[in-house]
Amino acid sequence: EADIYQTPRYLVIGTGKKITLECSQTMGHDKMYWYQQDPGMELHLIHYSYGVNSTEKGDLSSESTVSRIRTEHFPLTLESARPSHTSQYLCATIPSLPPYEQYFGPGTRLTVT
Amino acid sequence: DQQVKQNSPSLSVQEGRISILNCDYTNSMFDYFLWYKKYPAEGPTFLISISSIKDKNEDGRFTVFLNKSAKHLSLHIVPSQPGDSAVYFCAAGRNFGNEKLTFGTGTRLTIIP
């Protein structure tokens, strides 16, 4: 079983605040992903990384930014939170060898008031 | 343009009967398909996958069928159990899953005791 951790699990924050959602994995996987999911909707890829110092924007435009300074750590930052950022944020990794099943963390439920 | 579609947002099945969840895709470059199960406020959990070189893969109560000509896959759960009640996501990827995944919108399965 994959070991992926996300903190916080739940966050309620006011408009304009800066927040960082943490994602860590202990498996040494190079590829990591951030998804955003609204209720009843598909998971949208917002950022991904194929290794240290590698980050790319995903299919869904996002005002968030990410960094990948260490293999195990892939934080996502919102410089100025807005109500439109209210969503569930899911972090995932895939192993370097097949089978390439993505393993997901428990997610962060963000509410911006 | 939604490349992975789950046209049934919800499905109710009697306990012990077969649950069939469907998924259609449009991108012929997809060669790897996965099913995930998701409970509220949790991350998706991998269930079963299939590559385009196969048309069937079975794992316990779960079987996935792939019809490449129709660009259609389905997940069969038999027998259905109350613990199967969740949202099921279909996902598709390229390079046998070694690249980012595209998700469907999910089907909420309810197993009726």
PDB file of N, CA and C in Angstrom, chain A residues 98-103, chain B residues 31-37 45-59 62-66 73-75 89-93 96-98 101:
ATOM      1  N   PRO A  98       6.266  -0.560 -13.775  1.00  0.00           N
ATOM      2  CA  PRO A  98       4.864  -1.009 -13.859  1.00  0.00           C
ATOM      3  C   PRO A  98       4.540  -1.991 -12.735  1.00  0.00           C
ATOM      4  N   PRO A  99       3.287  -2.111 -12.344  1.00  0.00           N
ATOM      5  CA  PRO A  99       2.130  -1.418 -12.925  1.00  0.00           C
ATOM      6  C   PRO A  99       2.055   0.035 -12.468  1.00  0.00           C
ATOM      7  N   TYR A 100       1.638   0.891 -13.376  1.00  0.00           N
ATOM      8  CA  TYR A 100       1.643   2.328 -13.115  1.00  0.00           C
ATOM      9  C   TYR A 100       0.310   2.792 -12.552  1.00  0.00           C
ATOM     10  N   GLU A 101      -0.073   2.252 -11.421  1.00  0.00           N
ATOM     11  CA  GLU A 101      -1.321   2.688 -10.815  1.00  0.00           C
ATOM     12  C   GLU A 101      -1.066   3.903  -9.943  1.00  0.00           C
ATOM     13  N   GLN A 102      -1.850   4.947 -10.133  1.00  0.00           N
ATOM     14  CA  GLN A 102      -1.689   6.131  -9.306  1.00  0.00           C
ATOM     15  C   GLN A 102      -2.245   5.873  -7.916  1.00  0.00           C
ATOM     16  N   TYR A 103      -1.463   6.259  -6.939  1.00  0.00           N
ATOM     17  CA  TYR A 103      -1.872   6.144  -5.544  1.00  0.00           C
ATOM     18  C   TYR A 103      -2.193   7.540  -5.041  1.00  0.00           C
TER      19      TYR A 103
ATOM     20  N   ASP B  31      -4.109   3.889 -23.779  1.00  0.00           N
ATOM     21  CA  ASP B  31      -3.797   2.464 -23.828  1.00  0.00           C
ATOM     22  C   ASP B  31      -3.818   1.818 -22.452  1.00  0.00           C
ATOM     23  N   TYR B  32      -4.284   2.558 -21.474  1.00  0.00           N
ATOM     24  CA  TYR B  32      -4.311   2.017 -20.112  1.00  0.00           C
ATOM     25  C   TYR B  32      -5.510   2.599 -19.402  1.00  0.00           C
ATOM     26  N   PHE B  33      -6.266   1.745 -18.733  1.00  0.00           N
ATOM     27  CA  PHE B  33      -7.516   2.189 -18.129  1.00  0.00           C
ATOM     28  C   PHE B  33      -7.601   1.664 -16.695  1.00  0.00           C
ATOM     29  N   LEU B  34      -8.126   2.498 -15.833  1.00  0.00           N
ATOM     30  CA  LEU B  34      -8.171   2.151 -14.420  1.00  0.00           C
ATOM     31  C   LEU B  34      -9.540   2.498 -13.857  1.00  0.00           C
ATOM     32  N   TRP B  35      -9.908   1.787 -12.819  1.00  0.00           N
ATOM     33  CA  TRP B  35     -11.097   2.124 -12.043  1.00  0.00           C
ATOM     34  C   TRP B  35     -10.671   2.431 -10.608  1.00  0.00           C
ATOM     35  N   TYR B  36     -11.261   3.507 -10.097  1.00  0.00           N
ATOM     36  CA  TYR B  36     -11.011   3.916  -8.729  1.00  0.00           C
ATOM     37  C   TYR B  36     -12.341   4.006  -7.996  1.00  0.00           C
ATOM     38  N   LYS B  37     -12.257   3.780  -6.707  1.00  0.00           N
ATOM     39  CA  LYS B  37     -13.409   3.886  -5.817  1.00  0.00           C
ATOM     40  C   LYS B  37     -13.134   5.023  -4.850  1.00  0.00           C
ATOM     41  N   THR B  45      -9.291   5.225  -4.255  1.00  0.00           N
ATOM     42  CA  THR B  45      -8.555   3.987  -4.028  1.00  0.00           C
ATOM     43  C   THR B  45      -8.554   3.171  -5.302  1.00  0.00           C
ATOM     44  N   PHE B  46      -7.383   2.738  -5.727  1.00  0.00           N
ATOM     45  CA  PHE B  46      -7.271   1.955  -6.947  1.00  0.00           C
ATOM     46  C   PHE B  46      -7.992   0.617  -6.795  1.00  0.00           C
ATOM     47  N   LEU B  47      -8.752   0.247  -7.825  1.00  0.00           N
ATOM     48  CA  LEU B  47      -9.477  -1.027  -7.810  1.00  0.00           C
ATOM     49  C   LEU B  47      -8.874  -2.037  -8.766  1.00  0.00           C
ATOM     50  N   ILE B  48      -8.828  -1.667 -10.035  1.00  0.00           N
ATOM     51  CA  ILE B  48      -8.423  -2.620 -11.053  1.00  0.00           C
ATOM     52  C   ILE B  48      -8.043  -1.845 -12.306  1.00  0.00           C
ATOM     53  N   SER B  49      -7.162  -2.421 -13.111  1.00  0.00           N
ATOM     54  CA  SER B  49      -6.735  -1.753 -14.339  1.00  0.00           C
ATOM     55  C   SER B  49      -6.722  -2.750 -15.486  1.00  0.00           C
ATOM     56  N   ILE B  50      -6.610  -2.197 -16.680  1.00  0.00           N
ATOM     57  CA  ILE B  50      -6.501  -3.035 -17.865  1.00  0.00           C
ATOM     58  C   ILE B  50      -5.722  -2.279 -18.922  1.00  0.00           C
ATOM     59  N   SER B  51      -4.847  -2.980 -19.610  1.00  0.00           N
ATOM     60  CA  SER B  51      -4.129  -2.351 -20.709  1.00  0.00           C
ATOM     61  C   SER B  51      -4.812  -2.717 -22.018  1.00  0.00           C
ATOM     62  N   SER B  52      -4.483  -1.965 -23.053  1.00  0.00           N
ATOM     63  CA  SER B  52      -5.180  -2.135 -24.328  1.00  0.00           C
ATOM     64  C   SER B  52      -4.837  -3.441 -25.037  1.00  0.00           C
ATOM     65  N   ILE B  53      -3.869  -4.170 -24.517  1.00  0.00           N
ATOM     66  CA  ILE B  53      -3.536  -5.450 -25.151  1.00  0.00           C
ATOM     67  C   ILE B  53      -4.462  -6.566 -24.653  1.00  0.00           C
ATOM     68  N   LYS B  54      -5.289  -6.234 -23.668  1.00  0.00           N
ATOM     69  CA  LYS B  54      -6.224  -7.218 -23.124  1.00  0.00           C
ATOM     70  C   LYS B  54      -7.648  -6.747 -23.355  1.00  0.00           C
ATOM     71  N   ASP B  55      -8.599  -7.675 -23.235  1.00  0.00           N
ATOM     72  CA  ASP B  55      -9.999  -7.254 -23.272  1.00  0.00           C
ATOM     73  C   ASP B  55     -10.734  -7.587 -21.975  1.00  0.00           C
ATOM     74  N   LYS B  56     -10.017  -8.212 -21.057  1.00  0.00           N
ATOM     75  CA  LYS B  56     -10.648  -8.556 -19.781  1.00  0.00           C
ATOM     76  C   LYS B  56      -9.570  -8.694 -18.706  1.00  0.00           C
ATOM     77  N   ASN B  57      -9.907  -8.209 -17.520  1.00  0.00           N
ATOM     78  CA  ASN B  57      -9.027  -8.429 -16.376  1.00  0.00           C
ATOM     79  C   ASN B  57      -9.899  -8.645 -15.152  1.00  0.00           C
ATOM     80  N   GLU B  58      -9.524  -9.613 -14.362  1.00  0.00           N
ATOM     81  CA  GLU B  58     -10.373 -10.023 -13.242  1.00  0.00           C
ATOM     82  C   GLU B  58      -9.572 -10.009 -11.951  1.00  0.00           C
ATOM     83  N   ASP B  59     -10.205  -9.534 -10.889  1.00  0.00           N
ATOM     84  CA  ASP B  59      -9.561  -9.535  -9.587  1.00  0.00           C
ATOM     85  C   ASP B  59     -10.646  -9.709  -8.532  1.00  0.00           C
ATOM     86  N   PHE B  62     -14.229  -8.183  -8.847  1.00  0.00           N
ATOM     87  CA  PHE B  62     -14.171  -7.104  -9.836  1.00  0.00           C
ATOM     88  C   PHE B  62     -13.611  -7.606 -11.165  1.00  0.00           C
ATOM     89  N   THR B  63     -14.326  -7.285 -12.234  1.00  0.00           N
ATOM     90  CA  THR B  63     -13.859  -7.613 -13.578  1.00  0.00           C
ATOM     91  C   THR B  63     -14.019  -6.377 -14.456  1.00  0.00           C
ATOM     92  N   VAL B  64     -12.988  -6.055 -15.197  1.00  0.00           N
ATOM     93  CA  VAL B  64     -13.073  -4.948 -16.139  1.00  0.00           C
ATOM     94  C   VAL B  64     -13.002  -5.518 -17.548  1.00  0.00           C
ATOM     95  N   PHE B  65     -13.895  -5.025 -18.401  1.00  0.00           N
ATOM     96  CA  PHE B  65     -13.946  -5.422 -19.798  1.00  0.00           C
ATOM     97  C   PHE B  65     -13.611  -4.209 -20.665  1.00  0.00           C
ATOM     98  N   LEU B  66     -12.815  -4.448 -21.695  1.00  0.00           N
ATOM     99  CA  LEU B  66     -12.437  -3.368 -22.600  1.00  0.00           C
ATOM    100  C   LEU B  66     -12.825  -3.737 -24.020  1.00  0.00           C
ATOM    101  N   LEU B  73     -15.393   0.749 -21.856  1.00  0.00           N
ATOM    102  CA  LEU B  73     -15.021  -0.229 -20.849  1.00  0.00           C
ATOM    103  C   LEU B  73     -16.078  -0.267 -19.764  1.00  0.00           C
ATOM    104  N   SER B  74     -16.112  -1.392 -19.087  1.00  0.00           N
ATOM    105  CA  SER B  74     -17.099  -1.544 -18.031  1.00  0.00           C
ATOM    106  C   SER B  74     -16.467  -2.268 -16.848  1.00  0.00           C
ATOM    107  N   LEU B  75     -17.003  -1.976 -15.692  1.00  0.00           N
ATOM    108  CA  LEU B  75     -16.581  -2.620 -14.446  1.00  0.00           C
ATOM    109  C   LEU B  75     -17.759  -3.425 -13.928  1.00  0.00           C
ATOM    110  N   PHE B  89     -14.777   6.029 -10.261  1.00  0.00           N
ATOM    111  CA  PHE B  89     -14.209   6.828 -11.338  1.00  0.00           C
ATOM    112  C   PHE B  89     -13.482   5.933 -12.317  1.00  0.00           C
ATOM    113  N   CYS B  90     -13.719   6.188 -13.567  1.00  0.00           N
ATOM    114  CA  CYS B  90     -12.965   5.580 -14.651  1.00  0.00           C
ATOM    115  C   CYS B  90     -11.843   6.556 -15.023  1.00  0.00           C
ATOM    116  N   ALA B  91     -10.663   6.026 -15.336  1.00  0.00           N
ATOM    117  CA  ALA B  91      -9.552   6.888 -15.736  1.00  0.00           C
ATOM    118  C   ALA B  91      -8.820   6.242 -16.899  1.00  0.00           C
ATOM    119  N   ALA B  92      -8.220   7.068 -17.731  1.00  0.00           N
ATOM    120  CA  ALA B  92      -7.493   6.570 -18.898  1.00  0.00           C
ATOM    121  C   ALA B  92      -6.174   7.305 -19.041  1.00  0.00           C
ATOM    122  N   GLY B  93      -5.190   6.586 -19.558  1.00  0.00           N
ATOM    123  CA  GLY B  93      -3.882   7.196 -19.730  1.00  0.00           C
ATOM    124  C   GLY B  93      -3.151   6.626 -20.935  1.00  0.00           C
ATOM    125  N   PHE B  96       0.822   3.210 -21.227  1.00  0.00           N
ATOM    126  CA  PHE B  96       0.481   2.198 -20.234  1.00  0.00           C
ATOM    127  C   PHE B  96       0.470   2.757 -18.813  1.00  0.00           C
ATOM    128  N   GLY B  97      -0.043   3.954 -18.694  1.00  0.00           N
ATOM    129  CA  GLY B  97      -0.250   4.559 -17.385  1.00  0.00           C
ATOM    130  C   GLY B  97       0.917   5.350 -16.877  1.00  0.00           C
ATOM    131  N   ASN B  98       1.979   5.429 -17.634  1.00  0.00           N
ATOM    132  CA  ASN B  98       3.175   6.126 -17.189  1.00  0.00           C
ATOM    133  C   ASN B  98       3.104   7.628 -17.436  1.00  0.00           C
ATOM    134  N   LEU B 101      -3.206  10.927 -16.008  1.00  0.00           N
ATOM    135  CA  LEU B 101      -4.474  10.279 -16.265  1.00  0.00           C
ATOM    136  C   LEU B 101      -5.566  11.307 -16.533  1.00  0.00           C
TER     137      LEU B 101
END
